[in-house]
PDB file of C-alpha atoms and ligand atoms in Angstrom:
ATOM      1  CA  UNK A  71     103.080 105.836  83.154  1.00 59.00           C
ATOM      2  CA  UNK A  72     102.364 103.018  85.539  1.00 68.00           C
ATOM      3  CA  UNK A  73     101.913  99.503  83.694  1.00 81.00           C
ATOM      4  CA  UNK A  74      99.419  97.481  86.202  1.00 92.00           C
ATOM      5  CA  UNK A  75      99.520  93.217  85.826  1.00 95.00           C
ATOM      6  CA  UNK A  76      96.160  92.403  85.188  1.00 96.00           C
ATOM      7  CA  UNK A  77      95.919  88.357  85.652  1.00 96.00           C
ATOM      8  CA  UNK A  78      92.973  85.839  85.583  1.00 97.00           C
ATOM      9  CA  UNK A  79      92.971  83.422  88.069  1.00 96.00           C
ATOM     10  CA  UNK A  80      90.178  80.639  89.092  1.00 95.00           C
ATOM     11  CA  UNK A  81      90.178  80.023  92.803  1.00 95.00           C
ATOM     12  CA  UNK A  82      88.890  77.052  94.432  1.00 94.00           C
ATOM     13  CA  UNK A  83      86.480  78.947  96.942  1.00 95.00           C
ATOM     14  CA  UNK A  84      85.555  82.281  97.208  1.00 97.00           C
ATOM     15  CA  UNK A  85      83.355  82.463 100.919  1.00 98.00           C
ATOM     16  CA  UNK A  86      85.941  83.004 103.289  1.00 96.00           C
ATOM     17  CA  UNK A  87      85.195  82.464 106.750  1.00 96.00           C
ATOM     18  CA  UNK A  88      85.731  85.504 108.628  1.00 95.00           C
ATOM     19  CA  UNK A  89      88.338  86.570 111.471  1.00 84.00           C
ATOM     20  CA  UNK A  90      89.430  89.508 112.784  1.00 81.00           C
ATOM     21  CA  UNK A  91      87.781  92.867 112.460  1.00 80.00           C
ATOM     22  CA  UNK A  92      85.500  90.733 110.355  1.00 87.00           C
ATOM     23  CA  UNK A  93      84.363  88.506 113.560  1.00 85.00           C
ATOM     24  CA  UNK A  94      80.724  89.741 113.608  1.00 93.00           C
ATOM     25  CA  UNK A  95      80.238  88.220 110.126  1.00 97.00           C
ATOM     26  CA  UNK A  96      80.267  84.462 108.758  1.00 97.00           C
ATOM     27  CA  UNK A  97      82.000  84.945 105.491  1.00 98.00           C
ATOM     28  CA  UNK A  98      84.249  87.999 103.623  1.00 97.00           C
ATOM     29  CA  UNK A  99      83.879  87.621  99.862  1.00 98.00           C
ATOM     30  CA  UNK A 100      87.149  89.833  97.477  1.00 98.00           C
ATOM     31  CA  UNK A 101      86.172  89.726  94.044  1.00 98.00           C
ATOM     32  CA  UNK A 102      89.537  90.580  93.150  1.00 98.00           C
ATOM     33  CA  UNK A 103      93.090  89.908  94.686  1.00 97.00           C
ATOM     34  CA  UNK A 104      94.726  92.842  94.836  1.00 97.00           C
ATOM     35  CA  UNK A 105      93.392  96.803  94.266  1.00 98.00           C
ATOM     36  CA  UNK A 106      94.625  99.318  91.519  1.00 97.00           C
ATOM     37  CA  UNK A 107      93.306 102.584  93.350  1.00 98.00           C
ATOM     38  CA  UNK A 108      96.426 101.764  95.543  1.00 96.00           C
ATOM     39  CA  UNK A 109      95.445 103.860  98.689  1.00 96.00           C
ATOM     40  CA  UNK A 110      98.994 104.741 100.085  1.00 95.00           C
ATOM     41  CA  UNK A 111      96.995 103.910 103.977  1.00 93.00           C
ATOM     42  CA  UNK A 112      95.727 101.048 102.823  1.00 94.00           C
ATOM     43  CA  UNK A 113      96.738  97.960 105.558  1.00 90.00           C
ATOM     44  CA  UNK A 114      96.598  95.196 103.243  1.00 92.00           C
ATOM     45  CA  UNK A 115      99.728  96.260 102.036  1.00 92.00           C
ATOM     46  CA  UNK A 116     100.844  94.798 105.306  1.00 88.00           C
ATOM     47  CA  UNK A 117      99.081  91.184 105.048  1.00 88.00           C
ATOM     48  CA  UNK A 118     101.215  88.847 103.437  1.00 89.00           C
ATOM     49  CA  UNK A 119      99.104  89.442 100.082  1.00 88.00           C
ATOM     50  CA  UNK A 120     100.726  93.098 100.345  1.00 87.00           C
ATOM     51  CA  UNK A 121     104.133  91.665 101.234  1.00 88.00           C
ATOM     52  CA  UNK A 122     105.289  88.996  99.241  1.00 88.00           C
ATOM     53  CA  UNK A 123     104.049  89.137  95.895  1.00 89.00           C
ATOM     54  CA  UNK A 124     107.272  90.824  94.653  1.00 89.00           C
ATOM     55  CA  UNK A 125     105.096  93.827  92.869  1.00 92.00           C
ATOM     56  CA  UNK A 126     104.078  97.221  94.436  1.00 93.00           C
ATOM     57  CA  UNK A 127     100.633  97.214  95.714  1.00 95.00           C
ATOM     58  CA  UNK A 128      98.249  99.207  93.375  1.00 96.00           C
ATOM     59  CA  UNK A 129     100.023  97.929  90.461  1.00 96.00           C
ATOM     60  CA  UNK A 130      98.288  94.521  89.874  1.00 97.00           C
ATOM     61  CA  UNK A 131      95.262  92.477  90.310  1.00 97.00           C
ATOM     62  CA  UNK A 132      94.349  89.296  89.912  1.00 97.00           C
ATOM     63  CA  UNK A 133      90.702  88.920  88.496  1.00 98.00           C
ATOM     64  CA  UNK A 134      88.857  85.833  89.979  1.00 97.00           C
ATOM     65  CA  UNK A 135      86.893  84.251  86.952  1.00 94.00           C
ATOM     66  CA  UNK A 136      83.686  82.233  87.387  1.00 93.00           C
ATOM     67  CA  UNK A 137      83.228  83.291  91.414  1.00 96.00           C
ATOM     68  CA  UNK A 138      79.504  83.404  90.616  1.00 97.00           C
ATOM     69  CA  UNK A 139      79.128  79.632  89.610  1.00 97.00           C
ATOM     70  CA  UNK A 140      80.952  79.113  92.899  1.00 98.00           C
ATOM     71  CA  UNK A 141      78.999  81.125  95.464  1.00 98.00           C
ATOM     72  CA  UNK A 142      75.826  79.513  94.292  1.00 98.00           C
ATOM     73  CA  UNK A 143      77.725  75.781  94.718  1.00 98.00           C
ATOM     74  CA  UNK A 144      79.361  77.157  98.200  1.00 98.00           C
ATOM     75  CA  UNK A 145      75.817  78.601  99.534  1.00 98.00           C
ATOM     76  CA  UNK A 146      73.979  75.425  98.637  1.00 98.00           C
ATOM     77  CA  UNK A 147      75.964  73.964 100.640  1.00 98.00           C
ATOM     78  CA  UNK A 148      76.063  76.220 103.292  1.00 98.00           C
ATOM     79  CA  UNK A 149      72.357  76.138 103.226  1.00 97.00           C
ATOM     80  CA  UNK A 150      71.550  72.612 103.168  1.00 98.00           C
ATOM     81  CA  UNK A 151      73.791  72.801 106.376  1.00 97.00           C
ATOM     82  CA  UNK A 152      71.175  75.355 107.972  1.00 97.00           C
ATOM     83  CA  UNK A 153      74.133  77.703 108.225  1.00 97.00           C
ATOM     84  CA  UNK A 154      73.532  81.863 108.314  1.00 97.00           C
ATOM     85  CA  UNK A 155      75.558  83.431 106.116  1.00 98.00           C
ATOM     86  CA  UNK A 156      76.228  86.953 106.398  1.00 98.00           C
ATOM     87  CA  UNK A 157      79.093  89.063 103.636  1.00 98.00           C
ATOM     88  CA  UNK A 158      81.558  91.730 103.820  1.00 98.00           C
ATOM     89  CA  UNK A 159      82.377  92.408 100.618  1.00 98.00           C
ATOM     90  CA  UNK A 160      85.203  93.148  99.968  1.00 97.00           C
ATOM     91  CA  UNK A 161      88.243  93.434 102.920  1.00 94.00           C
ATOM     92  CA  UNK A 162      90.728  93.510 100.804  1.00 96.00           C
ATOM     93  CA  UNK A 163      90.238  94.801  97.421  1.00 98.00           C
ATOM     94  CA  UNK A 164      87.446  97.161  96.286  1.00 98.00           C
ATOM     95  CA  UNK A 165      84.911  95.243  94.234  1.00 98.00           C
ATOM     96  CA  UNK A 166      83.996  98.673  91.895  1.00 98.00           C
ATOM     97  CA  UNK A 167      88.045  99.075  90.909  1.00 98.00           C
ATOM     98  CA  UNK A 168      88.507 100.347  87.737  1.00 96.00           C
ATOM     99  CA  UNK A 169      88.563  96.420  85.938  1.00 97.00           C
ATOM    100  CA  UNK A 170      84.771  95.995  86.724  1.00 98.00           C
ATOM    101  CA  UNK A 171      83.729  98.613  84.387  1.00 98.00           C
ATOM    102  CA  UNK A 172      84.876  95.822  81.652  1.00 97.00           C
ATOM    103  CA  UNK A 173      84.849  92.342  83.668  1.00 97.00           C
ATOM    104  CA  UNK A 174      81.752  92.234  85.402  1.00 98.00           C
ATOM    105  CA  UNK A 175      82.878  90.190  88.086  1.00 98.00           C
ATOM    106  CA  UNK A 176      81.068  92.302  91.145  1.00 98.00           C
ATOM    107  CA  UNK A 177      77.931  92.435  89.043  1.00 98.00           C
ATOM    108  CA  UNK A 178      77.808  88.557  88.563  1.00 98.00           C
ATOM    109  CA  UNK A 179      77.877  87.733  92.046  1.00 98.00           C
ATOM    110  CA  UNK A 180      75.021  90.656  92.538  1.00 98.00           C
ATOM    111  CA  UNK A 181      73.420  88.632  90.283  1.00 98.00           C
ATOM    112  CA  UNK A 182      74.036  85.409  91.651  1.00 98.00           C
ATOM    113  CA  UNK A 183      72.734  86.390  95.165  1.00 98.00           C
ATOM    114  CA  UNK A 184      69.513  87.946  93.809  1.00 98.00           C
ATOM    115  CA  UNK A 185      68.944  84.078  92.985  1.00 98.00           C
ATOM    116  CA  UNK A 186      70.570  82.731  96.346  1.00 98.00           C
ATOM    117  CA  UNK A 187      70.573  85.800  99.073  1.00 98.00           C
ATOM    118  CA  UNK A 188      72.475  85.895 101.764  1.00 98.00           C
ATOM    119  CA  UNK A 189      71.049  87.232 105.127  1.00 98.00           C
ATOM    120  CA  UNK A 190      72.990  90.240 105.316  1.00 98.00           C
ATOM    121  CA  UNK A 191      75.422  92.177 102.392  1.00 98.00           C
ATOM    122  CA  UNK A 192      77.570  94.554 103.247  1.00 98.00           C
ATOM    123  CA  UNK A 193      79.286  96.635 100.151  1.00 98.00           C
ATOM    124  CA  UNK A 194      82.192  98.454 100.775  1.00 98.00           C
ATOM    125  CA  UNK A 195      83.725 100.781  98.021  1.00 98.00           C
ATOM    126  CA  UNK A 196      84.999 103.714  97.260  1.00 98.00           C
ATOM    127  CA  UNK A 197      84.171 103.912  93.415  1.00 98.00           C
ATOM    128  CA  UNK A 198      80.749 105.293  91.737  1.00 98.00           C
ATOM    129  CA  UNK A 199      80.842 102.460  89.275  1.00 98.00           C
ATOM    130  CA  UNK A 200      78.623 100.906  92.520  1.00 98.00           C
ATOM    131  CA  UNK A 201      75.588 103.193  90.645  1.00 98.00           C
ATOM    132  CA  UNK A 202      75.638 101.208  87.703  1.00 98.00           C
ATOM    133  CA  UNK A 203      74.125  97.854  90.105  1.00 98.00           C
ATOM    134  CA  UNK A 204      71.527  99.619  91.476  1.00 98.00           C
ATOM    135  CA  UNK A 205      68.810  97.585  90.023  1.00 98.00           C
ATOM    136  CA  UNK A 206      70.492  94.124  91.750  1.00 98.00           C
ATOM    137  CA  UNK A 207      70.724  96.243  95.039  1.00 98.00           C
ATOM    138  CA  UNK A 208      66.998  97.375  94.658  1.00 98.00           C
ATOM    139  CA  UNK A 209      66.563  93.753  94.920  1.00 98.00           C
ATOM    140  CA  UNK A 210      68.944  92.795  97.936  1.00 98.00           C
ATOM    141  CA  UNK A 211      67.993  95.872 100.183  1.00 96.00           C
ATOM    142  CA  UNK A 212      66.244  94.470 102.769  1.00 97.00           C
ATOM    143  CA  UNK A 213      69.158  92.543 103.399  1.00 97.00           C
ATOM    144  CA  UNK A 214      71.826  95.299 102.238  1.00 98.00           C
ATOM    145  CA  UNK A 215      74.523  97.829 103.530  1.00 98.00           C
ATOM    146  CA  UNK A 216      76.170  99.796 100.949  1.00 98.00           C
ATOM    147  CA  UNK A 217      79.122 102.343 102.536  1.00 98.00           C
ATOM    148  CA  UNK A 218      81.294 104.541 100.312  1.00 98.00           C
ATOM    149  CA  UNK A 219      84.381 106.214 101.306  1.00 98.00           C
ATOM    150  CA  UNK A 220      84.761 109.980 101.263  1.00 98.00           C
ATOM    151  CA  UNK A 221      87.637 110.428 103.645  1.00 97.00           C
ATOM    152  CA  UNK A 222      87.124 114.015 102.799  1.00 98.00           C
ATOM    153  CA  UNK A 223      85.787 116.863 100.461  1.00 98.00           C
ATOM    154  CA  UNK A 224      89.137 117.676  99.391  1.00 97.00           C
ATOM    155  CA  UNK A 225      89.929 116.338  95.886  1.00 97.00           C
ATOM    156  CA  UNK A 226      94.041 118.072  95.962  1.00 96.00           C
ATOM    157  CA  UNK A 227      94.108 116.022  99.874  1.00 96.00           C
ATOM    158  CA  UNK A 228      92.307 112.725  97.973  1.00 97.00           C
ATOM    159  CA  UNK A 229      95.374 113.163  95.269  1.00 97.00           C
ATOM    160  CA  UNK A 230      97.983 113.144  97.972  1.00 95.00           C
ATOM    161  CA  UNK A 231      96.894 110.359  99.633  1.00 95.00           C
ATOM    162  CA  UNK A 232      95.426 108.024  97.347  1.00 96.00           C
ATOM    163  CA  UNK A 233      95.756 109.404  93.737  1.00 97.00           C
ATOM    164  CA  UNK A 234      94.493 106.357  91.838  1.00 97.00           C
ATOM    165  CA  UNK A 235      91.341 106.456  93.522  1.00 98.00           C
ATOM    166  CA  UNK A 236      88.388 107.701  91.927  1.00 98.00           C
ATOM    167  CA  UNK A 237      87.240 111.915  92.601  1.00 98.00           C
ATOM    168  CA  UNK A 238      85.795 113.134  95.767  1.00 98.00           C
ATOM    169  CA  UNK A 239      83.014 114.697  93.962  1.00 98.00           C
ATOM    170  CA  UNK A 240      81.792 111.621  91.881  1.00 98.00           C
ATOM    171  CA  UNK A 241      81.872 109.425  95.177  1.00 98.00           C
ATOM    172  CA  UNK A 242      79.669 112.207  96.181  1.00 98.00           C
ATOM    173  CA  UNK A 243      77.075 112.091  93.986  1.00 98.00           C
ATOM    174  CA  UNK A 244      77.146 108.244  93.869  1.00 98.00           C
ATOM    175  CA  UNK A 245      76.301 108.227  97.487  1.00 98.00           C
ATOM    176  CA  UNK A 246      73.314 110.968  96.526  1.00 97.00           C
ATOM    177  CA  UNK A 247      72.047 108.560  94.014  1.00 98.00           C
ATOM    178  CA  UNK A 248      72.284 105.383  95.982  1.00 98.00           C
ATOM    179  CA  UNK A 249      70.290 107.431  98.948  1.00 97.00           C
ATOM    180  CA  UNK A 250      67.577 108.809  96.361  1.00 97.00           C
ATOM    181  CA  UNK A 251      66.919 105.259  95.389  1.00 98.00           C
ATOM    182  CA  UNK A 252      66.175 104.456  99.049  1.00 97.00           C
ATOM    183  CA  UNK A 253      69.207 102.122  99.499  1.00 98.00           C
ATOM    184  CA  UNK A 254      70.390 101.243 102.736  1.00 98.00           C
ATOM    185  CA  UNK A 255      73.996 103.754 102.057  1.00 98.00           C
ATOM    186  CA  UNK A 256      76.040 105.737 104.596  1.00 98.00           C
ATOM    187  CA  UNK A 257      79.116 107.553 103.885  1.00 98.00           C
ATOM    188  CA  UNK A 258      82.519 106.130 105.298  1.00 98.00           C
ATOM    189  CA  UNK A 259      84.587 109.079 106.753  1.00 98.00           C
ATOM    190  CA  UNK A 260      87.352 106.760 107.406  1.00 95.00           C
ATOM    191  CA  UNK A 261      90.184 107.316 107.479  1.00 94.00           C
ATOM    192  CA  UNK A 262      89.467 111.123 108.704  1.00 96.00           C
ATOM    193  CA  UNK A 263      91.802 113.331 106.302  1.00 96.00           C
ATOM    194  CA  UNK A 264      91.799 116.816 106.137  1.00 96.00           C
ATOM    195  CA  UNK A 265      88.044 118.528 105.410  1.00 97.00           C
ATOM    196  CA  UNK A 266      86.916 121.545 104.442  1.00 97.00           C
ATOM    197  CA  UNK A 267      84.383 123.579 107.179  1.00 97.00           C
ATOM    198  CA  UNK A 268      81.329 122.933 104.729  1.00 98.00           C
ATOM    199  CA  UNK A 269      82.167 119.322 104.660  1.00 98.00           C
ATOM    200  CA  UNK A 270      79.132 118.044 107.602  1.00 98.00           C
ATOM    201  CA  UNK A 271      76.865 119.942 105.717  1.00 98.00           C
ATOM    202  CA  UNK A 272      77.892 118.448 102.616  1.00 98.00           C
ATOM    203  CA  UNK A 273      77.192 114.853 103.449  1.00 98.00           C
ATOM    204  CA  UNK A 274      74.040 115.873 105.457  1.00 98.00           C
ATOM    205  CA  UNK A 275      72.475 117.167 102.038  1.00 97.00           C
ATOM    206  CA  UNK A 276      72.910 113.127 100.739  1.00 97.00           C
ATOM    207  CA  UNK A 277      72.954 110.998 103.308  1.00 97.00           C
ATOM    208  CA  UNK A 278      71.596 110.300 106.493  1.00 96.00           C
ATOM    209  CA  UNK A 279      74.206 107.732 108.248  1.00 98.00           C
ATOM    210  CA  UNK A 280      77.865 108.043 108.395  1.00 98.00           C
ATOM    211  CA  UNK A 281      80.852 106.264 109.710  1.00 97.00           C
ATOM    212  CA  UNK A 282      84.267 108.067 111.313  1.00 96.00           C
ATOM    213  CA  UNK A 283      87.087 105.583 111.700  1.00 93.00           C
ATOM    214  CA  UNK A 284      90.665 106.834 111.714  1.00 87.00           C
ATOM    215  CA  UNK A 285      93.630 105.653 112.095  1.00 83.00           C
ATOM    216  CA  UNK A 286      94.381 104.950 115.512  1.00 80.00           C
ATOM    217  CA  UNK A 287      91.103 103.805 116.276  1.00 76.00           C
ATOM    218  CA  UNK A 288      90.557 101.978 113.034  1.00 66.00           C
ATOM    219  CA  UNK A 289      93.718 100.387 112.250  1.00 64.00           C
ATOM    220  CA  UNK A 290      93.087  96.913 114.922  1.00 67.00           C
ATOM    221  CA  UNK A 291      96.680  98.337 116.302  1.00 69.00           C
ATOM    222  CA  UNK A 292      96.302 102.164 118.219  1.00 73.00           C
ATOM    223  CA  UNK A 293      98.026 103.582 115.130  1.00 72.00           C
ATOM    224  CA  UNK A 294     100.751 101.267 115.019  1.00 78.00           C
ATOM    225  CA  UNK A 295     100.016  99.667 111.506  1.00 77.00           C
ATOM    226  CA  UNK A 296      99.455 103.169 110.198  1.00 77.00           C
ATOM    227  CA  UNK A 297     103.235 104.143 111.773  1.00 78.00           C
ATOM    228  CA  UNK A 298     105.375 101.269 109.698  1.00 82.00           C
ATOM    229  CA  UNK A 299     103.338 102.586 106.567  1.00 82.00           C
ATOM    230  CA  UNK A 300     104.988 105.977 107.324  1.00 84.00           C
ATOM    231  CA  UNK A 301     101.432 107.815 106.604  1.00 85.00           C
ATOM    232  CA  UNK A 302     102.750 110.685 108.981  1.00 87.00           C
ATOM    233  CA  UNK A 303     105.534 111.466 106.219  1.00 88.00           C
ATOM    234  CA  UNK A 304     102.301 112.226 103.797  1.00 88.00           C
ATOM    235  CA  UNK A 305     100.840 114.775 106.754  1.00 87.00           C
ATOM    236  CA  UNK A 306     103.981 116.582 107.322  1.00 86.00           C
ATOM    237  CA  UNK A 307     104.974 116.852 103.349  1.00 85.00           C
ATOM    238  CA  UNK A 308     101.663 118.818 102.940  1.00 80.00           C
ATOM    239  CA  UNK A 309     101.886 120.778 106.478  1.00 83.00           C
ATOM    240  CA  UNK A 310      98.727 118.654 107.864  1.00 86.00           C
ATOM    241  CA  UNK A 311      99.945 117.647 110.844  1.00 87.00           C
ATOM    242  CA  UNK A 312      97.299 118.847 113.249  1.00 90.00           C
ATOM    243  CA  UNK A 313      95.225 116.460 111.270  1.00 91.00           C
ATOM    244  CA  UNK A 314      97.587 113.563 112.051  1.00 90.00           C
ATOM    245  CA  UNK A 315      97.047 111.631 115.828  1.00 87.00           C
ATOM    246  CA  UNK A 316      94.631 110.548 118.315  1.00 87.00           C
ATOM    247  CA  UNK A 317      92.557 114.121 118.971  1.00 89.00           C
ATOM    248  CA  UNK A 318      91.579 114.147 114.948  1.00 91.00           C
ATOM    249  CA  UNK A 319      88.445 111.676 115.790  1.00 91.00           C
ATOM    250  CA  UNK A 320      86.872 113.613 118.526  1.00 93.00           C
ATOM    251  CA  UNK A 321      87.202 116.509 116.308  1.00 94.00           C
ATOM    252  CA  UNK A 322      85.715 115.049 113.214  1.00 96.00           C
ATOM    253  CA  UNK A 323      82.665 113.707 115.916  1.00 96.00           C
ATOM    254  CA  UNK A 324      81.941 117.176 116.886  1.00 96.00           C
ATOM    255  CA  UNK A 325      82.304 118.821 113.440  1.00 97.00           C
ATOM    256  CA  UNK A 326      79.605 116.429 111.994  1.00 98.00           C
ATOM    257  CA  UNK A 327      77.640 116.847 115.594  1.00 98.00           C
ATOM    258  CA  UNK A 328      76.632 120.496 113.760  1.00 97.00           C
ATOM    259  CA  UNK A 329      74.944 118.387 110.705  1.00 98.00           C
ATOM    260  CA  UNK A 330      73.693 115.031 111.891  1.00 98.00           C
ATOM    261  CA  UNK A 331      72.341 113.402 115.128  1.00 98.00           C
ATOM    262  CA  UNK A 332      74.148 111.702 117.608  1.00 96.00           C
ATOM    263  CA  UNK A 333      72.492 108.142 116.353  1.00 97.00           C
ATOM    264  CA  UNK A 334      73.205 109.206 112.601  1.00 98.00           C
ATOM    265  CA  UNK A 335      77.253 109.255 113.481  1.00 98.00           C
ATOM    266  CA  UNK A 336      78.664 105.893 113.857  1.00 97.00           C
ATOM    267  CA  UNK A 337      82.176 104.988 114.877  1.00 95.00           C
ATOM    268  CA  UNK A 338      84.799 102.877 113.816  1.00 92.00           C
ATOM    269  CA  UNK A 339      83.835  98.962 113.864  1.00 92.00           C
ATOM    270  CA  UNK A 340      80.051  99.727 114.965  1.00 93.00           C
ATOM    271  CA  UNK A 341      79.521 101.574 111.341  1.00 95.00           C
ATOM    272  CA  UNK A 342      80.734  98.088 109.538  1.00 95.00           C
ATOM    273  CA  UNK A 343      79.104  95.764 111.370  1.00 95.00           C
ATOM    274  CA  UNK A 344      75.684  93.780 109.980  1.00 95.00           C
ATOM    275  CA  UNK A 345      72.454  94.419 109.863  1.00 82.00           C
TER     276      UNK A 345
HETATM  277  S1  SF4 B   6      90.397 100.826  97.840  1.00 79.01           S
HETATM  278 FE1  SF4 B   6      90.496  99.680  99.754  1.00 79.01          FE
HETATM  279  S2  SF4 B   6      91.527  97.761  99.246  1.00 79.01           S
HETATM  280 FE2  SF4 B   6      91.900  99.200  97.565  1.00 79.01          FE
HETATM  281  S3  SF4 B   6      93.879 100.101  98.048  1.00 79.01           S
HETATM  282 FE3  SF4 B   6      92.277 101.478  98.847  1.00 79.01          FE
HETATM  283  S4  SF4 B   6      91.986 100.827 100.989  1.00 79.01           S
HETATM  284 FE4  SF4 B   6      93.100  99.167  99.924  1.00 79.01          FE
END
């Protein structure tokens, strides 16, 4: 059995000004360093983060104590400056990882911004533990995107790929719950991996905005980050190839076409951006 490194760290800031893919918001915000669900496509394995810390990725996490004491002191500040602020939380973790359930961390900065809100929130995750904040999001959500990941219906294709990672079916009826509530949610197809014919229909019956990303449009590189991760190797162990290269987005589009409208069906960057 897998022993993870679970550390405690207190960092000096915690609002990172954002780059990148990031570049139509002001600040990311990672609860954690590091991610135990360990997604074998994941590309922070490729930052430096995901390099050089001498221990498999998936297999540790550093837990960032006291972050919530520090937004409030970091968006004063940012405030008194006149400055917008808007979040992505989280590029490089997933802020509902399997330490939450005891450490809280996610849920203290929910309930830090209920007292000082940013202008926009985004929530990225892939775990149902995001159900258990639904009263701080009730509270945010004019100023709120939740997205969950459900790269596809397929629990045995979710095990290949990303077996630490929490069930298809519970991400499923997270996303039902967060939509009943009347959150701002969408579903986050991304990447595309093998789905079953009923899966449109499926997220149609919870949701009514989804994202497709995969991974040559998705990965900032045409597929090239996705290639030195050796992802390919994971296609052709389980004979998926025809689900592996550039044609797999159009054909996700137009499978999903049957179940949701042209404006419900985002793609790539446009389904992460804010407001
Ligand atoms: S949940 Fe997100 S951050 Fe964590 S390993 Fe998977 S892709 Fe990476």
């Amino acid at each position: 059995m897998t022993r993870y490194q679970i550390a405690y760290k207190e960092p000096k800031k915690i609002l990172t000004p954002a780059s990148g893919f990031l570049y139509g918001y002001t600040h990311s915000l990672n609860p954690y360093t590091g991610c135990l669900f360990g997604c074998s496509y994941c590309y922070v394995r490729q930052s430096p983060v995901g390099l050089f810390r001498g221990e498999e990725w998936g297999e540790w996490v550093d837990i960032k104590k006291g972050i919530h004491e520090k937004y409030i002191l970091e968006m004063s500040n940012l405030r008194k400056r006149g400055k917008e602020v808007t979040i992505f939380m989280a590029s490089a973790t997933d802020p509902y990882q399997s330490v939450e359930y005891k450490e809280k961390i996610t849920r203290a900065l929910l309930e830090a911004m209920v007292k000082m809100p940013p202008d926009f929130l985004f929530v990225q995750t892939r775990s149902p533990l995001v159900t258990r904040d639904i009263d701080l999001f009730l509270k945010l959500k004019d100023r709120l995107r939740i997205s969950v990941t459900v790269e596809t219906d397929l629990d045995e294709v979710r095990k290949s790929f990303s077996p630490q990672a929490p069930p298809i079916q519970a991400r499923l009826k997270a996303i039902g719950e967060l939509q009943k509530n009347s959150l701002p949610v969408q579903a986050a197809v991304a990447p595309v991996l093998p789905f079953s014919k009923e899966f449109p229909e499926t997220l149609a019956g919870l949701v009514n905005r989804i994202v497709i990303d995969d991974f040559y449009t998705g990965d900032g590189s045409n597929g090239k980050r996705t290639e030195r991760l050796k992802i390919k190797e994971l296609f052709t162990e389980d004979e998926l190839d025809k689900w592996y290269g550039k044609h797999v987005h159009q054909y996700a589009y137009e499978n999903m076409k049957r179940a949701f409208s042209s404006e419900q069906i985002l793609i790539s960057k446009q389904g992460f951006m804010p407001y």
